[in-house]
CSV table of N, CA, C and O in Angstrom, one decimal:
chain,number,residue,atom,x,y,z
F,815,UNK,N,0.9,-1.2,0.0
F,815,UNK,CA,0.0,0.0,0.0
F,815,UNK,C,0.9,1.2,0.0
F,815,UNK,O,2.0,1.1,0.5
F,816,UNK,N,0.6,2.2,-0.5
F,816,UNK,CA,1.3,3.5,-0.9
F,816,UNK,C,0.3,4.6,-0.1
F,816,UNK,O,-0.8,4.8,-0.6
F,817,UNK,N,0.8,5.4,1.0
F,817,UNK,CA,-0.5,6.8,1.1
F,817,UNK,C,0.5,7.9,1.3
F,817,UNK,O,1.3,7.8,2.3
F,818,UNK,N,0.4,9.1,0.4
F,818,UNK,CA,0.9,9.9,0.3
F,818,UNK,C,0.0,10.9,0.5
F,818,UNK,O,-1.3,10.8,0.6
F,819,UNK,N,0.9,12.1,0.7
F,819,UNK,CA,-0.3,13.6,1.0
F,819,UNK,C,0.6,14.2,0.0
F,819,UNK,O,1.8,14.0,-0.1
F,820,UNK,N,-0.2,15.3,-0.9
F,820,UNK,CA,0.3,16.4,-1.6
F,820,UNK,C,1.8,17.0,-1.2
F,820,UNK,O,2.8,17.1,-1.9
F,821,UNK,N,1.6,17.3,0.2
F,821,UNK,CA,2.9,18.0,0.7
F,821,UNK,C,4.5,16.6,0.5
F,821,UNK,O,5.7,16.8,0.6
F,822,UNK,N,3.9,15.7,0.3
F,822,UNK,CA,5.3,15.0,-0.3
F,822,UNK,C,5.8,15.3,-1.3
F,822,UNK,O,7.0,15.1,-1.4
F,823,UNK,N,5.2,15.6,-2.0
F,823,UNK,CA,6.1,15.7,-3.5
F,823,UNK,C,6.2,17.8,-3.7
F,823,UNK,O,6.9,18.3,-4.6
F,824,UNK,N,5.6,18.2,-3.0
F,824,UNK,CA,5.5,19.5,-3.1
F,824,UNK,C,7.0,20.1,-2.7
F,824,UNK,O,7.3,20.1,-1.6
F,825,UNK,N,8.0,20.8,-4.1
F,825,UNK,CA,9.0,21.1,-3.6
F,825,UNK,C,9.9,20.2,-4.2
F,825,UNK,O,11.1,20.4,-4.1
F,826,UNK,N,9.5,19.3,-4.9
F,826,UNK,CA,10.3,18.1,-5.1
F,826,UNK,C,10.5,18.2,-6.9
F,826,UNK,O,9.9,18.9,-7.7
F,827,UNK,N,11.7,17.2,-6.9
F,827,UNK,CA,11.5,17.0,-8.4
F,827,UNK,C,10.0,16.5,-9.0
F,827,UNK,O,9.7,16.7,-10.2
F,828,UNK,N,9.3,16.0,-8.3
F,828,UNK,CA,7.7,15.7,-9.2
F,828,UNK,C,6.9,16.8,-9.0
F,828,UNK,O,5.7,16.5,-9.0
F,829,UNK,N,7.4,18.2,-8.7
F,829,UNK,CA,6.2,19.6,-8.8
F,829,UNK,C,7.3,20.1,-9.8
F,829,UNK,O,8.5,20.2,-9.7
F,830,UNK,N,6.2,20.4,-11.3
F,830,UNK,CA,6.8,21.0,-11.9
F,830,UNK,C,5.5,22.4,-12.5
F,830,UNK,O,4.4,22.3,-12.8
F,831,UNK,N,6.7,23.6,-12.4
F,831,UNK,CA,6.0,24.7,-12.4
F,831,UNK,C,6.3,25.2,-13.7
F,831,UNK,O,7.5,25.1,-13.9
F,832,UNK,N,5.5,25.7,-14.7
F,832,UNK,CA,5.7,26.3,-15.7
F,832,UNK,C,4.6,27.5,-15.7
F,832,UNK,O,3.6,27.5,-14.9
F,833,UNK,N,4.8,28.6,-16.6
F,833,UNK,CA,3.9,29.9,-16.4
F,833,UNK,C,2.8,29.3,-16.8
F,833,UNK,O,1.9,29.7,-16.0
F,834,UNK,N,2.2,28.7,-17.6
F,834,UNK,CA,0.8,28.3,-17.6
F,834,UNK,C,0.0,27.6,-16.5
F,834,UNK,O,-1.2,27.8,-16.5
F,835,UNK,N,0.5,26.7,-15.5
F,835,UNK,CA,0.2,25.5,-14.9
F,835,UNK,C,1.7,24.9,-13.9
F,835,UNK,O,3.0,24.8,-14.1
F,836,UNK,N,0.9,24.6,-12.8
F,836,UNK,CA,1.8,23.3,-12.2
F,836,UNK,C,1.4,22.3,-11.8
F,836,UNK,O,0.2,22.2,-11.5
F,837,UNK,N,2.1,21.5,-11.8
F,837,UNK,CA,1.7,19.8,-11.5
F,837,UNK,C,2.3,19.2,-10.1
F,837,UNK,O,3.4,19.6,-9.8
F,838,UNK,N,1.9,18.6,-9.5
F,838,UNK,CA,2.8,17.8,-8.6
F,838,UNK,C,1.6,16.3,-8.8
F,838,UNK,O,0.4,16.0,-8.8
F,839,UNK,N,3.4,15.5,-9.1
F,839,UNK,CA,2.7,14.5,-9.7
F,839,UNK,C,3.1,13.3,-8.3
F,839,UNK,O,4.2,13.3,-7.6
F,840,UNK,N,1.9,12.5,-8.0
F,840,UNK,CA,1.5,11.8,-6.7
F,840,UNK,C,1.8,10.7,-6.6
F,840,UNK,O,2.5,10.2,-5.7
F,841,UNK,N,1.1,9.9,-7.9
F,841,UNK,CA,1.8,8.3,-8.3
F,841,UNK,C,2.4,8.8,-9.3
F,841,UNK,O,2.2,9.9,-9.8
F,842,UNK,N,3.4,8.0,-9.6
F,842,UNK,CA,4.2,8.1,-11.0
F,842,UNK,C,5.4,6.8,-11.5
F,842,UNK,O,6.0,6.1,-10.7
F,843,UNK,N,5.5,6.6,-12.4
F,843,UNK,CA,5.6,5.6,-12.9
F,843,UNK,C,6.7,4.5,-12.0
F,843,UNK,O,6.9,3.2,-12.1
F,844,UNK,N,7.2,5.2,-11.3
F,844,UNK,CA,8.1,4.7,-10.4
F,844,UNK,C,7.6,4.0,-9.7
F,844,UNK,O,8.4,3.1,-9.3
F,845,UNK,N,6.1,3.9,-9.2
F,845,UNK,CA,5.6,3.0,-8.4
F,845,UNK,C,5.0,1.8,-8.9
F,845,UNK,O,4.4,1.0,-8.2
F,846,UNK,N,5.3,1.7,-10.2
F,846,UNK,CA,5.2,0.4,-10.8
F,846,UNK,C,3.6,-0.1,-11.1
F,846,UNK,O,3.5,-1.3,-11.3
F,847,UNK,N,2.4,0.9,-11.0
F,847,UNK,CA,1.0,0.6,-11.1
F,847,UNK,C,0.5,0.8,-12.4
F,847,UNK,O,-0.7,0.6,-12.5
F,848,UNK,N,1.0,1.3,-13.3
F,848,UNK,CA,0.6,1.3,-14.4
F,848,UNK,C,0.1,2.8,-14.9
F,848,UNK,O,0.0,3.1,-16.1
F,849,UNK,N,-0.1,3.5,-14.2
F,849,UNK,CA,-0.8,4.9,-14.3
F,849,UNK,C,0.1,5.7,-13.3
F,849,UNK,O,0.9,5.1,-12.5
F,850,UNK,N,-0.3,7.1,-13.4
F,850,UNK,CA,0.1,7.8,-12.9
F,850,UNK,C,-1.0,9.2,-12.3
F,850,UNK,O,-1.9,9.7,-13.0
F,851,UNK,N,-0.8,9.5,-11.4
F,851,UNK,CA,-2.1,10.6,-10.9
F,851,UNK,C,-1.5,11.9,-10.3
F,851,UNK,O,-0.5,11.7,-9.5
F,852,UNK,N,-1.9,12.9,-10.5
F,852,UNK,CA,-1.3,14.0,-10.2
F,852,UNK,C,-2.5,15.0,-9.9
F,852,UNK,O,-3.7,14.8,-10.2
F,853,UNK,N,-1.8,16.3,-9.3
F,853,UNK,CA,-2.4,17.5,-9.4
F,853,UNK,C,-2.0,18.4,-10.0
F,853,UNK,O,-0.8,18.6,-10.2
F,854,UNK,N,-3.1,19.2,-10.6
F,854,UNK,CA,-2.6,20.1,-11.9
F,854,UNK,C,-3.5,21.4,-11.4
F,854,UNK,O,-4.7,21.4,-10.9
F,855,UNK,N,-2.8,22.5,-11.5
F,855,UNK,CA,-3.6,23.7,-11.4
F,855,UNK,C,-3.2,24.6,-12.6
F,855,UNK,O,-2.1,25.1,-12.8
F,856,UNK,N,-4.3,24.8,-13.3
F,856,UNK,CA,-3.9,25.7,-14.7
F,856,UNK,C,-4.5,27.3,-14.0
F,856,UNK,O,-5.5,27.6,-13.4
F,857,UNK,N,-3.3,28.1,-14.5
F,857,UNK,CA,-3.3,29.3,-14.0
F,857,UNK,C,-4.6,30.3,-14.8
F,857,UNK,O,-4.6,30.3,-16.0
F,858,UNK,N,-5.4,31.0,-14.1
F,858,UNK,CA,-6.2,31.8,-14.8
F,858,UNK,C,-5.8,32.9,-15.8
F,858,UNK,O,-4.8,33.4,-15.4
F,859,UNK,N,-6.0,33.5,-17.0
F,859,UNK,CA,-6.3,33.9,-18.1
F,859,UNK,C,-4.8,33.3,-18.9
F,859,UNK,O,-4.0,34.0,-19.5
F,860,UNK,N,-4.6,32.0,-18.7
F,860,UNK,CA,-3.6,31.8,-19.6
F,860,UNK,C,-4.2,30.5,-20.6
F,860,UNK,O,-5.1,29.8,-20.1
F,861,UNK,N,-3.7,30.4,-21.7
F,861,UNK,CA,-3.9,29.7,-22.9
F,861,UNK,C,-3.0,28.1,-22.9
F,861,UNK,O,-1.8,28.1,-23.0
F,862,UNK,N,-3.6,27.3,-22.9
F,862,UNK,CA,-2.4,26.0,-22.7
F,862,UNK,C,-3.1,25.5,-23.6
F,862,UNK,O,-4.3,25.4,-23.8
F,863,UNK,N,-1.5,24.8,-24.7
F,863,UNK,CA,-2.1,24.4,-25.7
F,863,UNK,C,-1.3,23.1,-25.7
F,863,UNK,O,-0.1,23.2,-25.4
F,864,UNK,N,-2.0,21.5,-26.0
F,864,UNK,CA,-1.6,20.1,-25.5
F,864,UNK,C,-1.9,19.8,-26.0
F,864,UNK,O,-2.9,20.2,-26.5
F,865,UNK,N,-1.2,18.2,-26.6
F,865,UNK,CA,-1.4,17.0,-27.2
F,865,UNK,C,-0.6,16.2,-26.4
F,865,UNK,O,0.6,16.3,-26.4
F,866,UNK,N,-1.5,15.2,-25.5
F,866,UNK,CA,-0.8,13.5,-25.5
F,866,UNK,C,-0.8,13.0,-26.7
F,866,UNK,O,-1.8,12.5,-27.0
F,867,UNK,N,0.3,13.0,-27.5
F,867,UNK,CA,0.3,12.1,-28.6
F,867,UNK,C,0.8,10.5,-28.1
F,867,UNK,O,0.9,9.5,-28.8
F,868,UNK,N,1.0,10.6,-26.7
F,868,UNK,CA,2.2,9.5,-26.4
F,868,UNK,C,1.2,8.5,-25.0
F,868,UNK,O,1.1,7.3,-24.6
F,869,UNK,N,0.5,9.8,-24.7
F,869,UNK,CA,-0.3,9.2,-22.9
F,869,UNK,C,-1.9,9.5,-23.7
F,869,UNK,O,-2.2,10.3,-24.6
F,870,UNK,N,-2.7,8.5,-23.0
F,870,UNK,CA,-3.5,8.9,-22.8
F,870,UNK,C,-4.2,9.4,-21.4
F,870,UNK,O,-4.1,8.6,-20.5
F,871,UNK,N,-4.8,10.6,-21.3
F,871,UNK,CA,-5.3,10.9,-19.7
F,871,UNK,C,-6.5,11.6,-19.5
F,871,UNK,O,-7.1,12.3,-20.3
F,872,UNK,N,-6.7,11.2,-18.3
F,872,UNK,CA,-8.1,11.9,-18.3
F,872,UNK,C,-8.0,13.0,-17.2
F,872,UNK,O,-7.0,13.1,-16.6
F,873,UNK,N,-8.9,13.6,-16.8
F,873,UNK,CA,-8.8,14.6,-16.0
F,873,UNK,C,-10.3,14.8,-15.9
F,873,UNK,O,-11.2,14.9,-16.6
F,874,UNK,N,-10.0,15.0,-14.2
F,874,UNK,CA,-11.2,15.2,-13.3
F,874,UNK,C,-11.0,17.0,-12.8
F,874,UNK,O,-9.9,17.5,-12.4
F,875,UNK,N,-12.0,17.6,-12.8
F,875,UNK,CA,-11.9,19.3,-12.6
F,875,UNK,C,-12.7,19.6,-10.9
F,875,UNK,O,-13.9,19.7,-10.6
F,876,UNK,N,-11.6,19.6,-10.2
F,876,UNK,CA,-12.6,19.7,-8.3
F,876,UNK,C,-13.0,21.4,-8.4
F,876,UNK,O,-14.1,21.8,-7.9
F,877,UNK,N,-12.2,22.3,-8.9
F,877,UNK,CA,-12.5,23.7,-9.0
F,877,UNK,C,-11.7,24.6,-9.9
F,877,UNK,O,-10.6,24.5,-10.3
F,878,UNK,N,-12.9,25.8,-10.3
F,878,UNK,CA,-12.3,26.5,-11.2
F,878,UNK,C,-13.3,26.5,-12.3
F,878,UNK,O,-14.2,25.7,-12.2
F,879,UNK,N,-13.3,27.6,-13.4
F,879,UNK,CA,-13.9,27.4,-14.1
F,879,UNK,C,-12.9,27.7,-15.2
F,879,UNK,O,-11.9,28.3,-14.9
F,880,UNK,N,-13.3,27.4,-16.8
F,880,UNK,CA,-12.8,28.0,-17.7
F,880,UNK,C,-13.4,26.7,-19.1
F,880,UNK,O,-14.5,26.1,-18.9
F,881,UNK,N,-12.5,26.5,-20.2
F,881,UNK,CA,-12.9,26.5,-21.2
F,881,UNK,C,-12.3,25.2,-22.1
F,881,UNK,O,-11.1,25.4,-22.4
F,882,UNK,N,-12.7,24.3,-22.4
F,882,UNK,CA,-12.2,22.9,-23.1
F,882,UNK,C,-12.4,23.4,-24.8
F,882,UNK,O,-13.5,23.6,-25.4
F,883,UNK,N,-10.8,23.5,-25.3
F,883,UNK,CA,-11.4,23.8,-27.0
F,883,UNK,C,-10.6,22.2,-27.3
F,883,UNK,O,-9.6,21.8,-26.8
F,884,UNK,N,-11.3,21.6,-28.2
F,884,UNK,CA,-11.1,20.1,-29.0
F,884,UNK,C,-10.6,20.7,-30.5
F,884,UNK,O,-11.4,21.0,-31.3
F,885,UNK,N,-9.3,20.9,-30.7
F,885,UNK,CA,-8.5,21.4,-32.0
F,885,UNK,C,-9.1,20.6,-33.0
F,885,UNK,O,-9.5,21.0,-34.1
F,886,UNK,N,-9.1,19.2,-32.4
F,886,UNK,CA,-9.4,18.2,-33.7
F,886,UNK,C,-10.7,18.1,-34.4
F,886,UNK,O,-10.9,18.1,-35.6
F,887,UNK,N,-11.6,18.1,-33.4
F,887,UNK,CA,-12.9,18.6,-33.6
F,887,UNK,C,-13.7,19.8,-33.8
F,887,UNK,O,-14.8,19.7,-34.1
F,888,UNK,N,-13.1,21.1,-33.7
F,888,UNK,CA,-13.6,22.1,-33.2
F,888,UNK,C,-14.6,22.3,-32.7
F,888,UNK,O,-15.7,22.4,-33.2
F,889,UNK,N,-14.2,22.2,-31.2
F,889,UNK,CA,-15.5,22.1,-29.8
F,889,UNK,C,-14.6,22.5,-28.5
F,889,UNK,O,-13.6,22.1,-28.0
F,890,UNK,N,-15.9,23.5,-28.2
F,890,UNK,CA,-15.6,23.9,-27.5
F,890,UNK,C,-16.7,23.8,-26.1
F,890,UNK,O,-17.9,24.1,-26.2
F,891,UNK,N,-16.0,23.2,-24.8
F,891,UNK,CA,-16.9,22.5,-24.3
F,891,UNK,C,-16.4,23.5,-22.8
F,891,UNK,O,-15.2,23.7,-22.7
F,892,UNK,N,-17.1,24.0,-21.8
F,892,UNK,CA,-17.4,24.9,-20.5
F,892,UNK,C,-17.1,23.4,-19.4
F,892,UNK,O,-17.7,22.3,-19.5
F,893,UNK,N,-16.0,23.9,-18.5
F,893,UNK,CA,-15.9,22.7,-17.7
F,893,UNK,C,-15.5,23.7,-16.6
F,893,UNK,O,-14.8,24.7,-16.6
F,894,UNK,N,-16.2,22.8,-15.5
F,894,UNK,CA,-15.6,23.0,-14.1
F,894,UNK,C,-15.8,22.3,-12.7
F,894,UNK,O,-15.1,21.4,-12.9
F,895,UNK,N,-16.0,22.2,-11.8
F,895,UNK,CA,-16.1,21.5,-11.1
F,895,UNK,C,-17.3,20.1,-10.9
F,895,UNK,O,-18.5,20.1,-10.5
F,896,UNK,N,-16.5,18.9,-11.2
F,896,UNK,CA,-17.4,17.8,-11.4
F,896,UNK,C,-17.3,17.9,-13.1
F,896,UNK,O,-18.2,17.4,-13.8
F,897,UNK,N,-16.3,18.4,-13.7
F,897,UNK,CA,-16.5,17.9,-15.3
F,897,UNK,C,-15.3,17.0,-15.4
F,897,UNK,O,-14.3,17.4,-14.8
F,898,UNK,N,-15.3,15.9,-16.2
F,898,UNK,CA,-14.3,15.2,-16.7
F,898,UNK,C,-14.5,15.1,-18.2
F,898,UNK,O,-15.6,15.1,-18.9
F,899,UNK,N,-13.1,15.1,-18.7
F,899,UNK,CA,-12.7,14.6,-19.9
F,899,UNK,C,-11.5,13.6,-20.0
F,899,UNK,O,-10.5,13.5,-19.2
F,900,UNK,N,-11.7,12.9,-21.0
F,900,UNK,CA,-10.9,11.7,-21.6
F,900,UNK,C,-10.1,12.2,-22.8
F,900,UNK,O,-10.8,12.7,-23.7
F,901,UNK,N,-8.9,12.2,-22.9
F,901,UNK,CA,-8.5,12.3,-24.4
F,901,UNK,C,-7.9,11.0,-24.8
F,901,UNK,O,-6.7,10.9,-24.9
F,902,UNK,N,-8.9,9.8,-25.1
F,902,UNK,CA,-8.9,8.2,-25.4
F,902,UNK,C,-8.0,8.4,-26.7
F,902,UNK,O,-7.1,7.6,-27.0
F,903,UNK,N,-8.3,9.9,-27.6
F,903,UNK,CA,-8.1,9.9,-29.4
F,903,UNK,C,-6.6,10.6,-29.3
F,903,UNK,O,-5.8,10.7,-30.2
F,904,UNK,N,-6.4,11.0,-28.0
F,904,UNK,CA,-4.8,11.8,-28.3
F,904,UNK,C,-4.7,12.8,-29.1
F,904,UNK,O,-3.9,13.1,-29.9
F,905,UNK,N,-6.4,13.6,-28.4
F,905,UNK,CA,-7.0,15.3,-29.2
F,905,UNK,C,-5.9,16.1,-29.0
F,905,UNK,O,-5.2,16.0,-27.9
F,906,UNK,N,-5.6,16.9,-30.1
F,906,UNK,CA,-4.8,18.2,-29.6
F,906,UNK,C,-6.0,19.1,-28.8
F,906,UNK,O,-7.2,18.8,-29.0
F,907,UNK,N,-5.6,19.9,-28.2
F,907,UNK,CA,-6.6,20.5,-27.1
F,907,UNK,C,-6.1,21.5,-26.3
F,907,UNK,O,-5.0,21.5,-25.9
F,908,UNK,N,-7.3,23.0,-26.0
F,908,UNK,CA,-6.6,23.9,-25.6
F,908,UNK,C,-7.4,23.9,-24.1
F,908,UNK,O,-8.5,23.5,-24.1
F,909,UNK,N,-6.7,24.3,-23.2
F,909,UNK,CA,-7.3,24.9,-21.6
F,909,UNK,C,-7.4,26.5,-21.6
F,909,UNK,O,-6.4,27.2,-22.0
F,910,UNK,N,-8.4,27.0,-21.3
F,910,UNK,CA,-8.7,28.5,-21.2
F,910,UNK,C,-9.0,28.9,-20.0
F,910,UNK,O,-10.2,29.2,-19.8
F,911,UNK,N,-8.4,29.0,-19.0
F,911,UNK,CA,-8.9,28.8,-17.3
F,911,UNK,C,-9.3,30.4,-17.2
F,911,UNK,O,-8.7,31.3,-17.7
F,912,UNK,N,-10.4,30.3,-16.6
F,912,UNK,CA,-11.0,31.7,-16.5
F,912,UNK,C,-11.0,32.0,-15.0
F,912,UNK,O,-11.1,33.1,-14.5
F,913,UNK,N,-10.8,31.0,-14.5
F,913,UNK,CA,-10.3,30.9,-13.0
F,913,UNK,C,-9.1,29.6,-12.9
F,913,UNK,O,-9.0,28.6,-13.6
F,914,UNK,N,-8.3,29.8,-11.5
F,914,UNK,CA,-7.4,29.4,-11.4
F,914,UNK,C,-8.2,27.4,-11.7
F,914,UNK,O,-9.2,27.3,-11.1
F,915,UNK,N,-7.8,26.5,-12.2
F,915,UNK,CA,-8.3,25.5,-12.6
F,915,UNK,C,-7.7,24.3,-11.6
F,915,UNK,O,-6.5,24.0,-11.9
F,916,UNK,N,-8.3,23.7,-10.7
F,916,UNK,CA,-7.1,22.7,-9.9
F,916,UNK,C,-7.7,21.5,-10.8
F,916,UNK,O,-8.5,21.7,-11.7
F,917,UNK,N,-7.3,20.3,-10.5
F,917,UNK,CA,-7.8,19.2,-11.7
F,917,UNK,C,-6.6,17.9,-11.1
F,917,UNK,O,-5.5,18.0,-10.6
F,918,UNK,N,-7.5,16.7,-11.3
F,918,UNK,CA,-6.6,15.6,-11.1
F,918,UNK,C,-6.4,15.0,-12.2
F,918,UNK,O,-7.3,14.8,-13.0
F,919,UNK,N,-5.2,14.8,-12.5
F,919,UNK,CA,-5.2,14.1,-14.1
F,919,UNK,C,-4.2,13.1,-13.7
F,919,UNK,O,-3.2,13.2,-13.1
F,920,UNK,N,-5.1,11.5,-14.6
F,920,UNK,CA,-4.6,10.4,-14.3
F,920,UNK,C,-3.8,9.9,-15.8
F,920,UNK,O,-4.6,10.0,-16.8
F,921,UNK,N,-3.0,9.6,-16.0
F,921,UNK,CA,-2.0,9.3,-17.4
F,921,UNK,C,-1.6,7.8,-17.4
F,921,UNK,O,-1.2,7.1,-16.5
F,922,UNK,N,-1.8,7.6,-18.4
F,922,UNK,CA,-1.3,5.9,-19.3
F,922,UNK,C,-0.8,6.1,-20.3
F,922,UNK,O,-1.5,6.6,-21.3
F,923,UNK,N,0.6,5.7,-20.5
F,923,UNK,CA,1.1,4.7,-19.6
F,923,UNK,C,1.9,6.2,-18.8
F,923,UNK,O,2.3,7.3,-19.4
F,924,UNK,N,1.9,6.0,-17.6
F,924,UNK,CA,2.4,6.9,-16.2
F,924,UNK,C,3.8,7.8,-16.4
F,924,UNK,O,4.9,7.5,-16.8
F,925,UNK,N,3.5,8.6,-15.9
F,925,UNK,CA,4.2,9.9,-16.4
F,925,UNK,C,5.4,9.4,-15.2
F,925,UNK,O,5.0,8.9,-14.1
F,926,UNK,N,6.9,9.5,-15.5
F,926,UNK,CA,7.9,10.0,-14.5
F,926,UNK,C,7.4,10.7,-13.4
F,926,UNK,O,7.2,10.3,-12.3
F,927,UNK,N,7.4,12.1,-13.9
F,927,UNK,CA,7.3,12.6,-12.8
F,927,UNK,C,7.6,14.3,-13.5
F,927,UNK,O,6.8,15.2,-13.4
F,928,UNK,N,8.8,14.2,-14.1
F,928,UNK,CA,9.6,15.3,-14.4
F,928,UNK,C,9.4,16.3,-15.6
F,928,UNK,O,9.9,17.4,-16.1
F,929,UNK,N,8.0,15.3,-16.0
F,929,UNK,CA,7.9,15.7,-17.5
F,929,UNK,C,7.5,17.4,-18.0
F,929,UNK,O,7.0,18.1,-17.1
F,930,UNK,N,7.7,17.7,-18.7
F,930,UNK,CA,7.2,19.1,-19.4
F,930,UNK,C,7.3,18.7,-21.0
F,930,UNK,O,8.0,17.9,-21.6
F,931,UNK,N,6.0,19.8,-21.5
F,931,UNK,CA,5.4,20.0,-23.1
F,931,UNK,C,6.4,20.0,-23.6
F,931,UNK,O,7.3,20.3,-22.8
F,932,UNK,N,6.8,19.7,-24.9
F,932,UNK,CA,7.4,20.2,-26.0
F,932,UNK,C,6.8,20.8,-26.7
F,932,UNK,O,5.6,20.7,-26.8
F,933,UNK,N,7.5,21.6,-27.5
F,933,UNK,CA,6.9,22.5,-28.5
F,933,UNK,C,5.7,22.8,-29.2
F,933,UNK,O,5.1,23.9,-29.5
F,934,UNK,N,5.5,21.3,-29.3
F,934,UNK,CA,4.2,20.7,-30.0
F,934,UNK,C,2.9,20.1,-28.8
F,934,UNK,O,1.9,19.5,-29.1
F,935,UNK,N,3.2,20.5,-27.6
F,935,UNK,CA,2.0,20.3,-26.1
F,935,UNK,C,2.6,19.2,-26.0
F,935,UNK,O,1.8,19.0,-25.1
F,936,UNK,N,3.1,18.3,-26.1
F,936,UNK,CA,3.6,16.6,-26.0
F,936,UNK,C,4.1,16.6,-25.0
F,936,UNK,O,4.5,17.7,-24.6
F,937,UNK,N,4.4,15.5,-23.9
F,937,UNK,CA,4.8,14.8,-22.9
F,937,UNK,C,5.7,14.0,-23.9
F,937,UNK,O,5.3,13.3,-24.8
F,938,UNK,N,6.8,14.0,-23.6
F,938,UNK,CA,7.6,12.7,-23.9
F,938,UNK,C,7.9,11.4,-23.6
F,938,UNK,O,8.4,11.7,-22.5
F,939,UNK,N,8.0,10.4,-23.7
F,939,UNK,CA,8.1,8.9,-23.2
F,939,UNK,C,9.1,8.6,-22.0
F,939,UNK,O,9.6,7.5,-22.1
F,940,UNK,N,9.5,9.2,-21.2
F,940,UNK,CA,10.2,9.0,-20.1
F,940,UNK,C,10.5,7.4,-19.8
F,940,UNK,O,9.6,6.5,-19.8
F,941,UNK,N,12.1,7.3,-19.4
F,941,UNK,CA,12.3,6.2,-18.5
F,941,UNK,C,12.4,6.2,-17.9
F,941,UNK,O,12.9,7.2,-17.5
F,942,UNK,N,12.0,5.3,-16.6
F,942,UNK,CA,12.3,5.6,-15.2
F,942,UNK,C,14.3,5.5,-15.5
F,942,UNK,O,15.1,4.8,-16.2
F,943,UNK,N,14.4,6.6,-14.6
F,943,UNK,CA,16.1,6.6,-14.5
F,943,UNK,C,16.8,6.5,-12.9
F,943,UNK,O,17.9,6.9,-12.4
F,944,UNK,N,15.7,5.7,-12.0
F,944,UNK,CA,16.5,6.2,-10.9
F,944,UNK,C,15.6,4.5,-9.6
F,944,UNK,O,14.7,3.9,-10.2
F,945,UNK,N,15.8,4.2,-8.8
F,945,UNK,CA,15.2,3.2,-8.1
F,945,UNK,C,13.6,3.9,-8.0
F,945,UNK,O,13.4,5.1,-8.3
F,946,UNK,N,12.5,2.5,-7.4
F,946,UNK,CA,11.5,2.9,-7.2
F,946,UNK,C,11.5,3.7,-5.7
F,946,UNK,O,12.1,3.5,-4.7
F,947,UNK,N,10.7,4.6,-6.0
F,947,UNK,CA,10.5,5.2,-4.2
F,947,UNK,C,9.7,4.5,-3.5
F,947,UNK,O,9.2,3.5,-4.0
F,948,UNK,N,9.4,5.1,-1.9
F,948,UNK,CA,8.9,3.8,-0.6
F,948,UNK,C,7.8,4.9,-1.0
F,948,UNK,O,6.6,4.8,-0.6
């Protein structure tokens, strides 16, 4: 059994801050479960623009409000607390947070830890590079 509180990884190499959003990621592939789960808070009036081409994830929204645009589809869908989305198709997809957005997002196959976008919104394929943590 594994029980962690946010303040473990907070500070750590698995919180990663970038000006759009930060993450602190909770499970991560290190713990050998197949997924990975995190907290994400997308910052208000900023534009984040993503493709899992590599993970797929979904994401659960506890607070916040703002704006789901679907690139592939052109749709645009109003999410906030109690909305989930799946990106099963590996949508390119934009976040519009109209308020600060907190959100749990669960990733397959499980993110490191360390990750950040590339150019193109992508997560890259990480190895684990280091033992599993307790």
């Amino acid at each position: 059994m594994i029980v962690r509180n946010i303040d473990d990884v907070t500070g750590t190499k698995n919180h990663v801050d970038t000006p759009g959003w930060y993450s602190r990621r909770i499970v991560t592939a290190h713990d050998r479960v197949g997924f990975s789960v995190g907290e994400t808070v997308l910052r208000a009036g900023t534009v984040n623009d993503f493709w899992y081409a590599n993970h797929v994830e979904a994401v659960y929204i506890t607070s916040g409000e703002g704006e789901l645009y679907d690139k592939d589809n052109d749709e645009t869908h109003k999410i906030g607390p109690g909305s989930m989305y799946l990106l099963n198709g590996h949508e390119k997809h934009q976040v519009r947070p109209k308020t600060d957005i907190t959100c749990v997002c669960v990733f397959n196959p499980p993110v490191v830890g360390t990750e950040v976008h590339d150019e193109h919104g992508v997560y890259p394929l990480l190895k684990i590079d280091e033992p599993d943590r307790a």
